[in-house]
PDB file of N, CA and C in Angstrom:
ATOM      1  N   GLN A  30     -44.122 -37.436 -66.686  1.00 94.00           N
ATOM      2  CA  GLN A  30     -42.945 -36.942 -65.993  1.00 94.00           C
ATOM      3  C   GLN A  30     -43.101 -37.193 -64.500  1.00 94.00           C
ATOM      4  N   VAL A  31     -42.051 -37.703 -63.917  1.00 96.00           N
ATOM      5  CA  VAL A  31     -42.083 -38.049 -62.501  1.00 96.00           C
ATOM      6  C   VAL A  31     -41.925 -36.793 -61.643  1.00 96.00           C
ATOM      7  N   HIS A  32     -42.812 -36.675 -60.668  1.00 97.00           N
ATOM      8  CA  HIS A  32     -42.709 -35.582 -59.696  1.00 97.00           C
ATOM      9  C   HIS A  32     -42.861 -36.158 -58.295  1.00 97.00           C
ATOM     10  N   LEU A  33     -42.007 -35.703 -57.410  1.00 98.00           N
ATOM     11  CA  LEU A  33     -42.077 -36.026 -55.990  1.00 98.00           C
ATOM     12  C   LEU A  33     -42.053 -34.709 -55.241  1.00 98.00           C
ATOM     13  N   VAL A  34     -43.048 -34.489 -54.389  1.00 98.00           N
ATOM     14  CA  VAL A  34     -43.139 -33.224 -53.671  1.00 98.00           C
ATOM     15  C   VAL A  34     -43.221 -33.508 -52.174  1.00 98.00           C
ATOM     16  N   GLU A  35     -42.168 -33.104 -51.474  1.00 98.00           N
ATOM     17  CA  GLU A  35     -42.129 -33.284 -50.026  1.00 98.00           C
ATOM     18  C   GLU A  35     -42.702 -32.063 -49.327  1.00 98.00           C
ATOM     19  N   SER A  36     -43.248 -32.294 -48.141  1.00 97.00           N
ATOM     20  CA  SER A  36     -43.765 -31.196 -47.325  1.00 97.00           C
ATOM     21  C   SER A  36     -43.743 -31.605 -45.859  1.00 97.00           C
ATOM     22  N   GLY A  37     -43.919 -30.612 -44.995  1.00 96.00           N
ATOM     23  CA  GLY A  37     -44.036 -30.897 -43.576  1.00 96.00           C
ATOM     24  C   GLY A  37     -42.892 -30.430 -42.715  1.00 96.00           C
ATOM     25  N   GLY A  38     -41.892 -29.815 -43.313  1.00 90.00           N
ATOM     26  CA  GLY A  38     -40.753 -29.363 -42.527  1.00 90.00           C
ATOM     27  C   GLY A  38     -41.078 -28.162 -41.649  1.00 90.00           C
ATOM     28  N   GLY A  39     -40.092 -27.780 -40.854  1.00 92.00           N
ATOM     29  CA  GLY A  39     -40.272 -26.634 -39.970  1.00 92.00           C
ATOM     30  C   GLY A  39     -39.274 -26.680 -38.835  1.00 92.00           C
ATOM     31  N   LEU A  40     -39.678 -26.117 -37.708  1.00 95.00           N
ATOM     32  CA  LEU A  40     -38.838 -26.078 -36.516  1.00 95.00           C
ATOM     33  C   LEU A  40     -39.523 -26.870 -35.411  1.00 95.00           C
ATOM     34  N   VAL A  41     -38.770 -27.722 -34.762  1.00 95.00           N
ATOM     35  CA  VAL A  41     -39.338 -28.538 -33.693  1.00 95.00           C
ATOM     36  C   VAL A  41     -38.330 -28.629 -32.557  1.00 95.00           C
ATOM     37  N   HIS A  42     -38.828 -28.725 -31.338  1.00 96.00           N
ATOM     38  CA  HIS A  42     -37.949 -28.841 -30.176  1.00 96.00           C
ATOM     39  C   HIS A  42     -37.450 -30.270 -30.019  1.00 96.00           C
ATOM     40  N   PRO A  43     -36.311 -30.448 -29.401  1.00 97.00           N
ATOM     41  CA  PRO A  43     -35.839 -31.816 -29.118  1.00 97.00           C
ATOM     42  C   PRO A  43     -36.886 -32.606 -28.350  1.00 97.00           C
ATOM     43  N   GLY A  44     -37.051 -33.846 -28.762  1.00 97.00           N
ATOM     44  CA  GLY A  44     -38.075 -34.686 -28.151  1.00 97.00           C
ATOM     45  C   GLY A  44     -39.429 -34.580 -28.802  1.00 97.00           C
ATOM     46  N   GLY A  45     -39.571 -33.635 -29.706  1.00 97.00           N
ATOM     47  CA  GLY A  45     -40.842 -33.420 -30.377  1.00 97.00           C
ATOM     48  C   GLY A  45     -41.068 -34.364 -31.535  1.00 97.00           C
ATOM     49  N   SER A  46     -42.181 -34.133 -32.212  1.00 97.00           N
ATOM     50  CA  SER A  46     -42.591 -34.983 -33.328  1.00 97.00           C
ATOM     51  C   SER A  46     -42.903 -34.131 -34.551  1.00 97.00           C
ATOM     52  N   LEU A  47     -42.819 -34.790 -35.690  1.00 96.00           N
ATOM     53  CA  LEU A  47     -43.124 -34.134 -36.952  1.00 96.00           C
ATOM     54  C   LEU A  47     -43.496 -35.221 -37.950  1.00 96.00           C
ATOM     55  N   ARG A  48     -44.364 -34.885 -38.881  1.00 97.00           N
ATOM     56  CA  ARG A  48     -44.685 -35.824 -39.953  1.00 97.00           C
ATOM     57  C   ARG A  48     -44.416 -35.176 -41.302  1.00 97.00           C
ATOM     58  N   LEU A  49     -43.605 -35.835 -42.080  1.00 98.00           N
ATOM     59  CA  LEU A  49     -43.323 -35.404 -43.440  1.00 98.00           C
ATOM     60  C   LEU A  49     -44.199 -36.180 -44.410  1.00 98.00           C
ATOM     61  N   SER A  50     -44.507 -35.532 -45.526  1.00 98.00           N
ATOM     62  CA  SER A  50     -45.278 -36.175 -46.582  1.00 98.00           C
ATOM     63  C   SER A  50     -44.531 -36.061 -47.894  1.00 98.00           C
ATOM     64  N   CYS A  51     -44.753 -37.032 -48.746  1.00 98.00           N
ATOM     65  CA  CYS A  51     -44.209 -36.997 -50.101  1.00 98.00           C
ATOM     66  C   CYS A  51     -45.305 -37.471 -51.041  1.00 98.00           C
ATOM     67  N   THR A  52     -45.734 -36.580 -51.913  1.00 98.00           N
ATOM     68  CA  THR A  52     -46.779 -36.917 -52.870  1.00 98.00           C
ATOM     69  C   THR A  52     -46.156 -37.068 -54.248  1.00 98.00           C
ATOM     70  N   ALA A  53     -46.517 -38.155 -54.911  1.00 98.00           N
ATOM     71  CA  ALA A  53     -45.871 -38.525 -56.162  1.00 98.00           C
ATOM     72  C   ALA A  53     -46.851 -38.505 -57.326  1.00 98.00           C
ATOM     73  N   SER A  54     -46.291 -38.337 -58.514  1.00 97.00           N
ATOM     74  CA  SER A  54     -47.078 -38.427 -59.738  1.00 97.00           C
ATOM     75  C   SER A  54     -46.157 -38.825 -60.873  1.00 97.00           C
ATOM     76  N   GLY A  55     -46.738 -39.294 -61.950  1.00 97.00           N
ATOM     77  CA  GLY A  55     -45.965 -39.611 -63.137  1.00 97.00           C
ATOM     78  C   GLY A  55     -45.526 -41.056 -63.256  1.00 97.00           C
ATOM     79  N   PHE A  56     -45.909 -41.870 -62.302  1.00 97.00           N
ATOM     80  CA  PHE A  56     -45.603 -43.301 -62.379  1.00 97.00           C
ATOM     81  C   PHE A  56     -46.651 -44.034 -61.552  1.00 97.00           C
ATOM     82  N   THR A  57     -46.646 -45.353 -61.667  1.00 96.00           N
ATOM     83  CA  THR A  57     -47.624 -46.158 -60.929  1.00 96.00           C
ATOM     84  C   THR A  57     -47.124 -46.322 -59.503  1.00 96.00           C
ATOM     85  N   PHE A  58     -47.565 -45.430 -58.660  1.00 97.00           N
ATOM     86  CA  PHE A  58     -47.044 -45.306 -57.297  1.00 97.00           C
ATOM     87  C   PHE A  58     -47.138 -46.606 -56.511  1.00 97.00           C
ATOM     88  N   SER A  59     -48.265 -47.281 -56.622  1.00 96.00           N
ATOM     89  CA  SER A  59     -48.505 -48.441 -55.772  1.00 96.00           C
ATOM     90  C   SER A  59     -47.551 -49.601 -56.050  1.00 96.00           C
ATOM     91  N   THR A  60     -46.886 -49.572 -57.163  1.00 96.00           N
ATOM     92  CA  THR A  60     -46.013 -50.690 -57.538  1.00 96.00           C
ATOM     93  C   THR A  60     -44.537 -50.446 -57.221  1.00 96.00           C
ATOM     94  N   LYS A  61     -44.247 -49.326 -56.567  1.00 97.00           N
ATOM     95  CA  LYS A  61     -42.851 -48.949 -56.357  1.00 97.00           C
ATOM     96  C   LYS A  61     -42.472 -48.824 -54.894  1.00 97.00           C
ATOM     97  N   VAL A  62     -41.234 -49.223 -54.611  1.00 98.00           N
ATOM     98  CA  VAL A  62     -40.622 -48.976 -53.312  1.00 98.00           C
ATOM     99  C   VAL A  62     -40.285 -47.491 -53.220  1.00 98.00           C
ATOM    100  N   ILE A  63     -40.556 -46.906 -52.085  1.00 98.00           N
ATOM    101  CA  ILE A  63     -40.261 -45.496 -51.857  1.00 98.00           C
ATOM    102  C   ILE A  63     -39.295 -45.374 -50.685  1.00 98.00           C
ATOM    103  N   ASN A  64     -38.331 -44.505 -50.847  1.00 98.00           N
ATOM    104  CA  ASN A  64     -37.325 -44.264 -49.817  1.00 98.00           C
ATOM    105  C   ASN A  64     -37.389 -42.833 -49.314  1.00 98.00           C
ATOM    106  N   TRP A  65     -36.958 -42.654 -48.071  1.00 98.00           N
ATOM    107  CA  TRP A  65     -36.646 -41.327 -47.544  1.00 98.00           C
ATOM    108  C   TRP A  65     -35.132 -41.261 -47.314  1.00 98.00           C
ATOM    109  N   TYR A  66     -34.549 -40.139 -47.707  1.00 98.00           N
ATOM    110  CA  TYR A  66     -33.150 -39.843 -47.445  1.00 98.00           C
ATOM    111  C   TYR A  66     -33.093 -38.497 -46.722  1.00 98.00           C
ATOM    112  N   ARG A  67     -31.947 -38.231 -46.135  1.00 97.00           N
ATOM    113  CA  ARG A  67     -31.748 -36.912 -45.529  1.00 97.00           C
ATOM    114  C   ARG A  67     -30.317 -36.462 -45.738  1.00 97.00           C
ATOM    115  N   GLN A  68     -30.149 -35.156 -45.626  1.00 97.00           N
ATOM    116  CA  GLN A  68     -28.820 -34.574 -45.742  1.00 97.00           C
ATOM    117  C   GLN A  68     -28.675 -33.508 -44.681  1.00 97.00           C
ATOM    118  N   ALA A  69     -27.797 -33.773 -43.738  1.00 94.00           N
ATOM    119  CA  ALA A  69     -27.523 -32.806 -42.689  1.00 94.00           C
ATOM    120  C   ALA A  69     -26.587 -31.732 -43.224  1.00 94.00           C
ATOM    121  N   PRO A  70     -26.599 -30.559 -42.608  1.00 89.00           N
ATOM    122  CA  PRO A  70     -25.707 -29.490 -43.071  1.00 89.00           C
ATOM    123  C   PRO A  70     -24.254 -29.944 -43.104  1.00 89.00           C
ATOM    124  N   GLY A  71     -23.619 -29.769 -44.239  1.00 92.00           N
ATOM    125  CA  GLY A  71     -22.213 -30.109 -44.377  1.00 92.00           C
ATOM    126  C   GLY A  71     -21.912 -31.584 -44.521  1.00 92.00           C
ATOM    127  N   LYS A  72     -22.935 -32.396 -44.677  1.00 94.00           N
ATOM    128  CA  LYS A  72     -22.731 -33.845 -44.790  1.00 94.00           C
ATOM    129  C   LYS A  72     -23.363 -34.378 -46.069  1.00 94.00           C
ATOM    130  N   GLY A  73     -23.047 -35.622 -46.363  1.00 95.00           N
ATOM    131  CA  GLY A  73     -23.609 -36.255 -47.542  1.00 95.00           C
ATOM    132  C   GLY A  73     -25.026 -36.752 -47.292  1.00 95.00           C
ATOM    133  N   ARG A  74     -25.669 -37.142 -48.359  1.00 96.00           N
ATOM    134  CA  ARG A  74     -27.026 -37.646 -48.260  1.00 96.00           C
ATOM    135  C   ARG A  74     -26.995 -39.073 -47.724  1.00 96.00           C
ATOM    136  N   GLU A  75     -27.861 -39.370 -46.764  1.00 97.00           N
ATOM    137  CA  GLU A  75     -27.916 -40.700 -46.191  1.00 97.00           C
ATOM    138  C   GLU A  75     -29.330 -41.249 -46.257  1.00 97.00           C
ATOM    139  N   TRP A  76     -29.416 -42.535 -46.420  1.00 98.00           N
ATOM    140  CA  TRP A  76     -30.697 -43.222 -46.465  1.00 98.00           C
ATOM    141  C   TRP A  76     -31.293 -43.295 -45.072  1.00 98.00           C
ATOM    142  N   VAL A  77     -32.618 -43.112 -44.974  1.00 98.00           N
ATOM    143  CA  VAL A  77     -33.305 -43.095 -43.695  1.00 98.00           C
ATOM    144  C   VAL A  77     -34.279 -44.260 -43.546  1.00 98.00           C
ATOM    145  N   ALA A  78     -35.136 -44.438 -44.561  1.00 98.00           N
ATOM    146  CA  ALA A  78     -36.183 -45.455 -44.424  1.00 98.00           C
ATOM    147  C   ALA A  78     -36.679 -45.867 -45.798  1.00 98.00           C
ATOM    148  N   ARG A  79     -37.296 -47.051 -45.838  1.00 98.00           N
ATOM    149  CA  ARG A  79     -37.819 -47.603 -47.090  1.00 98.00           C
ATOM    150  C   ARG A  79     -39.129 -48.298 -46.803  1.00 98.00           C
ATOM    151  N   ILE A  80     -40.039 -48.197 -47.746  1.00 98.00           N
ATOM    152  CA  ILE A  80     -41.295 -48.940 -47.638  1.00 98.00           C
ATOM    153  C   ILE A  80     -41.551 -49.640 -48.965  1.00 98.00           C
ATOM    154  N   THR A  81     -41.889 -50.911 -48.877  1.00 97.00           N
ATOM    155  CA  THR A  81     -42.135 -51.682 -50.088  1.00 97.00           C
ATOM    156  C   THR A  81     -43.580 -51.521 -50.541  1.00 97.00           C
ATOM    157  N   THR A  82     -43.897 -52.183 -51.639  1.00 94.00           N
ATOM    158  CA  THR A  82     -45.244 -52.074 -52.174  1.00 94.00           C
ATOM    159  C   THR A  82     -46.267 -52.609 -51.180  1.00 94.00           C
ATOM    160  N   GLY A  83     -47.369 -51.932 -51.096  1.00 87.00           N
ATOM    161  CA  GLY A  83     -48.414 -52.305 -50.166  1.00 87.00           C
ATOM    162  C   GLY A  83     -48.076 -52.090 -48.723  1.00 87.00           C
ATOM    163  N   GLY A  84     -46.911 -51.528 -48.461  1.00 82.00           N
ATOM    164  CA  GLY A  84     -46.487 -51.326 -47.079  1.00 82.00           C
ATOM    165  C   GLY A  84     -46.152 -52.610 -46.358  1.00 82.00           C
ATOM    166  N   SER A  85     -45.902 -53.669 -47.098  1.00 86.00           N
ATOM    167  CA  SER A  85     -45.697 -54.970 -46.474  1.00 86.00           C
ATOM    168  C   SER A  85     -44.393 -55.079 -45.701  1.00 86.00           C
ATOM    169  N   SER A  86     -43.447 -54.225 -46.041  1.00 95.00           N
ATOM    170  CA  SER A  86     -42.165 -54.273 -45.350  1.00 95.00           C
ATOM    171  C   SER A  86     -41.597 -52.869 -45.235  1.00 95.00           C
ATOM    172  N   THR A  87     -41.015 -52.587 -44.095  1.00 97.00           N
ATOM    173  CA  THR A  87     -40.344 -51.307 -43.877  1.00 97.00           C
ATOM    174  C   THR A  87     -38.959 -51.563 -43.311  1.00 97.00           C
ATOM    175  N   ASN A  88     -38.040 -50.677 -43.635  1.00 98.00           N
ATOM    176  CA  ASN A  88     -36.673 -50.771 -43.134  1.00 98.00           C
ATOM    177  C   ASN A  88     -36.201 -49.392 -42.730  1.00 98.00           C
ATOM    178  N   TYR A  89     -35.308 -49.357 -41.734  1.00 98.00           N
ATOM    179  CA  TYR A  89     -34.860 -48.077 -41.196  1.00 98.00           C
ATOM    180  C   TYR A  89     -33.362 -48.072 -40.961  1.00 98.00           C
ATOM    181  N   ALA A  90     -32.781 -46.900 -41.089  1.00 98.00           N
ATOM    182  CA  ALA A  90     -31.401 -46.727 -40.677  1.00 98.00           C
ATOM    183  C   ALA A  90     -31.321 -46.902 -39.167  1.00 98.00           C
ATOM    184  N   GLU A  91     -30.205 -47.391 -38.706  1.00 97.00           N
ATOM    185  CA  GLU A  91     -30.035 -47.637 -37.277  1.00 97.00           C
ATOM    186  C   GLU A  91     -30.256 -46.383 -36.451  1.00 97.00           C
ATOM    187  N   SER A  92     -29.899 -45.249 -36.996  1.00 96.00           N
ATOM    188  CA  SER A  92     -29.989 -43.994 -36.261  1.00 96.00           C
ATOM    189  C   SER A  92     -31.421 -43.541 -35.992  1.00 96.00           C
ATOM    190  N   VAL A  93     -32.387 -44.127 -36.714  1.00 97.00           N
ATOM    191  CA  VAL A  93     -33.779 -43.674 -36.557  1.00 97.00           C
ATOM    192  C   VAL A  93     -34.721 -44.792 -36.140  1.00 97.00           C
ATOM    193  N   VAL A  94     -34.221 -46.010 -36.068  1.00 97.00           N
ATOM    194  CA  VAL A  94     -35.117 -47.123 -35.733  1.00 97.00           C
ATOM    195  C   VAL A  94     -35.744 -46.901 -34.366  1.00 97.00           C
ATOM    196  N   ARG A  95     -37.007 -47.241 -34.255  1.00 96.00           N
ATOM    197  CA  ARG A  95     -37.842 -47.074 -33.052  1.00 96.00           C
ATOM    198  C   ARG A  95     -38.212 -45.625 -32.770  1.00 96.00           C
ATOM    199  N   ARG A  96     -37.792 -44.718 -33.660  1.00 98.00           N
ATOM    200  CA  ARG A  96     -38.220 -43.312 -33.522  1.00 98.00           C
ATOM    201  C   ARG A  96     -39.013 -42.838 -34.741  1.00 98.00           C
ATOM    202  N   PHE A  97     -38.665 -43.358 -35.912  1.00 98.00           N
ATOM    203  CA  PHE A  97     -39.323 -42.967 -37.156  1.00 98.00           C
ATOM    204  C   PHE A  97     -40.195 -44.118 -37.661  1.00 98.00           C
ATOM    205  N   ALA A  98     -41.263 -43.753 -38.355  1.00 98.00           N
ATOM    206  CA  ALA A  98     -42.137 -44.761 -38.960  1.00 98.00           C
ATOM    207  C   ALA A  98     -42.558 -44.294 -40.342  1.00 98.00           C
ATOM    208  N   ILE A  99     -42.310 -45.125 -41.328  1.00 98.00           N
ATOM    209  CA  ILE A  99     -42.682 -44.815 -42.695  1.00 98.00           C
ATOM    210  C   ILE A  99     -43.976 -45.549 -43.024  1.00 98.00           C
ATOM    211  N   SER A 100     -44.843 -44.876 -43.771  1.00 97.00           N
ATOM    212  CA  SER A 100     -46.107 -45.488 -44.172  1.00 97.00           C
ATOM    213  C   SER A 100     -46.497 -44.932 -45.534  1.00 97.00           C
ATOM    214  N   ARG A 101     -47.509 -45.534 -46.131  1.00 97.00           N
ATOM    215  CA  ARG A 101     -47.940 -45.062 -47.447  1.00 97.00           C
ATOM    216  C   ARG A 101     -49.443 -45.167 -47.575  1.00 97.00           C
ATOM    217  N   ASP A 102     -49.988 -44.279 -48.398  1.00 97.00           N
ATOM    218  CA  ASP A 102     -51.395 -44.308 -48.754  1.00 97.00           C
ATOM    219  C   ASP A 102     -51.444 -44.315 -50.275  1.00 97.00           C
ATOM    220  N   ASP A 103     -51.611 -45.488 -50.845  1.00 97.00           N
ATOM    221  CA  ASP A 103     -51.570 -45.612 -52.295  1.00 97.00           C
ATOM    222  C   ASP A 103     -52.734 -44.899 -52.970  1.00 97.00           C
ATOM    223  N   ALA A 104     -53.835 -44.739 -52.266  1.00 97.00           N
ATOM    224  CA  ALA A 104     -54.973 -44.018 -52.845  1.00 97.00           C
ATOM    225  C   ALA A 104     -54.654 -42.542 -53.036  1.00 97.00           C
ATOM    226  N   LYS A 105     -53.709 -42.039 -52.240  1.00 98.00           N
ATOM    227  CA  LYS A 105     -53.317 -40.631 -52.333  1.00 98.00           C
ATOM    228  C   LYS A 105     -51.946 -40.445 -52.957  1.00 98.00           C
ATOM    229  N   ASN A 106     -51.336 -41.550 -53.404  1.00 98.00           N
ATOM    230  CA  ASN A 106     -49.978 -41.480 -53.975  1.00 98.00           C
ATOM    231  C   ASN A 106     -49.022 -40.758 -53.024  1.00 98.00           C
ATOM    232  N   THR A 107     -49.150 -41.064 -51.762  1.00 98.00           N
ATOM    233  CA  THR A 107     -48.383 -40.339 -50.756  1.00 98.00           C
ATOM    234  C   THR A 107     -47.703 -41.300 -49.794  1.00 98.00           C
ATOM    235  N   VAL A 108     -46.480 -40.967 -49.448  1.00 98.00           N
ATOM    236  CA  VAL A 108     -45.750 -41.687 -48.411  1.00 98.00           C
ATOM    237  C   VAL A 108     -45.461 -40.708 -47.286  1.00 98.00           C
ATOM    238  N   TYR A 109     -45.486 -41.211 -46.074  1.00 98.00           N
ATOM    239  CA  TYR A 109     -45.309 -40.384 -44.890  1.00 98.00           C
ATOM    240  C   TYR A 109     -44.084 -40.843 -44.099  1.00 98.00           C
ATOM    241  N   LEU A 110     -43.529 -39.911 -43.365  1.00 98.00           N
ATOM    242  CA  LEU A 110     -42.474 -40.256 -42.417  1.00 98.00           C
ATOM    243  C   LEU A 110     -42.839 -39.604 -41.089  1.00 98.00           C
ATOM    244  N   GLN A 111     -43.320 -40.420 -40.169  1.00 98.00           N
ATOM    245  CA  GLN A 111     -43.633 -39.950 -38.824  1.00 98.00           C
ATOM    246  C   GLN A 111     -42.359 -40.012 -38.000  1.00 98.00           C
ATOM    247  N   MET A 112     -41.990 -38.895 -37.423  1.00 97.00           N
ATOM    248  CA  MET A 112     -40.740 -38.808 -36.681  1.00 97.00           C
ATOM    249  C   MET A 112     -41.036 -38.380 -35.251  1.00 97.00           C
ATOM    250  N   ASP A 113     -40.649 -39.197 -34.316  1.00 98.00           N
ATOM    251  CA  ASP A 113     -40.854 -38.930 -32.894  1.00 98.00           C
ATOM    252  C   ASP A 113     -39.508 -38.890 -32.185  1.00 98.00           C
ATOM    253  N   LYS A 114     -39.534 -38.354 -30.970  1.00 98.00           N
ATOM    254  CA  LYS A 114     -38.306 -38.269 -30.158  1.00 98.00           C
ATOM    255  C   LYS A 114     -37.173 -37.641 -30.963  1.00 98.00           C
ATOM    256  N   LEU A 115     -37.471 -36.553 -31.605  1.00 98.00           N
ATOM    257  CA  LEU A 115     -36.494 -35.927 -32.488  1.00 98.00           C
ATOM    258  C   LEU A 115     -35.295 -35.389 -31.722  1.00 98.00           C
ATOM    259  N   LYS A 116     -34.150 -35.478 -32.374  1.00 97.00           N
ATOM    260  CA  LYS A 116     -32.886 -35.034 -31.812  1.00 97.00           C
ATOM    261  C   LYS A 116     -32.294 -33.949 -32.701  1.00 97.00           C
ATOM    262  N   PRO A 117     -31.422 -33.123 -32.168  1.00 96.00           N
ATOM    263  CA  PRO A 117     -30.786 -32.096 -33.008  1.00 96.00           C
ATOM    264  C   PRO A 117     -30.069 -32.691 -34.219  1.00 96.00           C
ATOM    265  N   GLU A 118     -29.525 -33.877 -34.073  1.00 95.00           N
ATOM    266  CA  GLU A 118     -28.822 -34.491 -35.200  1.00 95.00           C
ATOM    267  C   GLU A 118     -29.763 -34.989 -36.295  1.00 95.00           C
ATOM    268  N   ASP A 119     -31.062 -34.920 -36.070  1.00 97.00           N
ATOM    269  CA  ASP A 119     -32.012 -35.236 -37.132  1.00 97.00           C
ATOM    270  C   ASP A 119     -32.232 -34.046 -38.070  1.00 97.00           C
ATOM    271  N   THR A 120     -31.722 -32.908 -37.698  1.00 96.00           N
ATOM    272  CA  THR A 120     -31.852 -31.703 -38.519  1.00 96.00           C
ATOM    273  C   THR A 120     -31.307 -31.930 -39.913  1.00 96.00           C
ATOM    274  N   GLY A 121     -32.022 -31.420 -40.909  1.00 96.00           N
ATOM    275  CA  GLY A 121     -31.510 -31.524 -42.270  1.00 96.00           C
ATOM    276  C   GLY A 121     -32.604 -31.387 -43.305  1.00 96.00           C
ATOM    277  N   MET A 122     -32.205 -31.615 -44.528  1.00 97.00           N
ATOM    278  CA  MET A 122     -33.131 -31.639 -45.652  1.00 97.00           C
ATOM    279  C   MET A 122     -33.519 -33.086 -45.907  1.00 97.00           C
ATOM    280  N   TYR A 123     -34.803 -33.324 -46.010  1.00 98.00           N
ATOM    281  CA  TYR A 123     -35.314 -34.678 -46.200  1.00 98.00           C
ATOM    282  C   TYR A 123     -35.907 -34.806 -47.601  1.00 98.00           C
ATOM    283  N   TYR A 124     -35.541 -35.895 -48.253  1.00 98.00           N
ATOM    284  CA  TYR A 124     -35.948 -36.126 -49.637  1.00 98.00           C
ATOM    285  C   TYR A 124     -36.639 -37.485 -49.755  1.00 98.00           C
ATOM    286  N   CYS A 125     -37.654 -37.550 -50.599  1.00 97.00           N
ATOM    287  CA  CYS A 125     -38.146 -38.877 -50.954  1.00 97.00           C
ATOM    288  C   CYS A 125     -37.565 -39.260 -52.309  1.00 97.00           C
ATOM    289  N   ASN A 126     -37.538 -40.547 -52.525  1.00 98.00           N
ATOM    290  CA  ASN A 126     -36.838 -41.105 -53.688  1.00 98.00           C
ATOM    291  C   ASN A 126     -37.594 -42.309 -54.217  1.00 98.00           C
ATOM    292  N   VAL A 127     -37.631 -42.416 -55.517  1.00 98.00           N
ATOM    293  CA  VAL A 127     -38.108 -43.628 -56.171  1.00 98.00           C
ATOM    294  C   VAL A 127     -37.131 -43.987 -57.271  1.00 98.00           C
ATOM    295  N   ARG A 128     -36.867 -45.274 -57.358  1.00 96.00           N
ATOM    296  CA  ARG A 128     -35.948 -45.752 -58.393  1.00 96.00           C
ATOM    297  C   ARG A 128     -36.758 -46.400 -59.507  1.00 96.00           C
ATOM    298  N   LEU A 129     -36.740 -45.773 -60.652  1.00 96.00           N
ATOM    299  CA  LEU A 129     -37.377 -46.337 -61.841  1.00 96.00           C
ATOM    300  C   LEU A 129     -36.232 -46.793 -62.739  1.00 96.00           C
ATOM    301  N   SER A 130     -36.172 -46.315 -63.965  1.00 94.00           N
ATOM    302  CA  SER A 130     -34.988 -46.593 -64.787  1.00 94.00           C
ATOM    303  C   SER A 130     -33.800 -45.790 -64.263  1.00 94.00           C
ATOM    304  N   GLU A 131     -34.074 -44.806 -63.478  1.00 95.00           N
ATOM    305  CA  GLU A 131     -33.065 -43.994 -62.785  1.00 95.00           C
ATOM    306  C   GLU A 131     -33.679 -43.490 -61.493  1.00 95.00           C
ATOM    307  N   ASP A 132     -32.845 -42.927 -60.656  1.00 96.00           N
ATOM    308  CA  ASP A 132     -33.320 -42.373 -59.405  1.00 96.00           C
ATOM    309  C   ASP A 132     -34.035 -41.036 -59.646  1.00 96.00           C
ATOM    310  N   HIS A 133     -35.165 -40.864 -58.960  1.00 98.00           N
ATOM    311  CA  HIS A 133     -35.883 -39.604 -58.993  1.00 98.00           C
ATOM    312  C   HIS A 133     -36.004 -39.067 -57.572  1.00 98.00           C
ATOM    313  N   TRP A 134     -35.872 -37.767 -57.455  1.00 97.00           N
ATOM    314  CA  TRP A 134     -35.854 -37.105 -56.151  1.00 97.00           C
ATOM    315  C   TRP A 134     -36.815 -35.924 -56.152  1.00 97.00           C
ATOM    316  N   GLY A 135     -37.360 -35.658 -54.981  1.00 96.00           N
ATOM    317  CA  GLY A 135     -38.103 -34.430 -54.814  1.00 96.00           C
ATOM    318  C   GLY A 135     -37.158 -33.281 -54.523  1.00 96.00           C
ATOM    319  N   GLN A 136     -37.741 -32.109 -54.258  1.00 96.00           N
ATOM    320  CA  GLN A 136     -36.933 -30.926 -53.990  1.00 96.00           C
ATOM    321  C   GLN A 136     -36.484 -30.888 -52.526  1.00 96.00           C
ATOM    322  N   GLY A 137     -37.096 -31.725 -51.704  1.00 97.00           N
ATOM    323  CA  GLY A 137     -36.730 -31.803 -50.301  1.00 97.00           C
ATOM    324  C   GLY A 137     -37.561 -30.885 -49.426  1.00 97.00           C
ATOM    325  N   THR A 138     -37.606 -31.228 -48.154  1.00 97.00           N
ATOM    326  CA  THR A 138     -38.237 -30.373 -47.148  1.00 97.00           C
ATOM    327  C   THR A 138     -37.290 -30.291 -45.962  1.00 97.00           C
ATOM    328  N   GLN A 139     -37.120 -29.105 -45.445  1.00 96.00           N
ATOM    329  CA  GLN A 139     -36.128 -28.846 -44.412  1.00 96.00           C
ATOM    330  C   GLN A 139     -36.774 -28.773 -43.040  1.00 96.00           C
ATOM    331  N   PHE A 140     -36.164 -29.391 -42.066  1.00 90.00           N
ATOM    332  CA  PHE A 140     -36.582 -29.099 -40.706  1.00 90.00           C
ATOM    333  C   PHE A 140     -35.387 -29.039 -39.771  1.00 90.00           C
ATOM    334  N   THR A 141     -35.609 -28.317 -38.708  1.00 95.00           N
ATOM    335  CA  THR A 141     -34.566 -28.076 -37.713  1.00 95.00           C
ATOM    336  C   THR A 141     -35.068 -28.500 -36.351  1.00 95.00           C
ATOM    337  N   VAL A 142     -34.242 -29.254 -35.652  1.00 95.00           N
ATOM    338  CA  VAL A 142     -34.547 -29.643 -34.278  1.00 95.00           C
ATOM    339  C   VAL A 142     -33.663 -28.804 -33.372  1.00 95.00           C
ATOM    340  N   SER A 143     -34.288 -27.901 -32.639  1.00 93.00           N
ATOM    341  CA  SER A 143     -33.509 -26.987 -31.815  1.00 93.00           C
ATOM    342  C   SER A 143     -34.377 -26.476 -30.679  1.00 93.00           C
ATOM    343  N   SER A 144     -33.744 -26.221 -29.559  1.00 91.00           N
ATOM    344  CA  SER A 144     -34.454 -25.628 -28.438  1.00 91.00           C
ATOM    345  C   SER A 144     -34.375 -24.111 -28.499  1.00 91.00           C
TER     346      SER A 144
END
């Protein structure tokens, strides 16, 4: 059974940094592309970042490019999202995602950017 568990949320001031983690189980982690999505209060879920197998390629939404960095540690079945220069509009619930025969999602981790 596929499990994705996000962690690392909290409260951070504008301009601050935070690192989210997503630990996976139930599939061969190293062979799968992993995505981060987010959902701001009152808005739909939007894609944030993607990392391919082996970390050979990463992609980012325009709103986070040059501020966020996605990485993975296949030995730990974990993907990270390092977020710097945080803005209030980055506030929301963050989810990791893997697409197998269907999409799988974690429960999400919430953080708030506020002074």
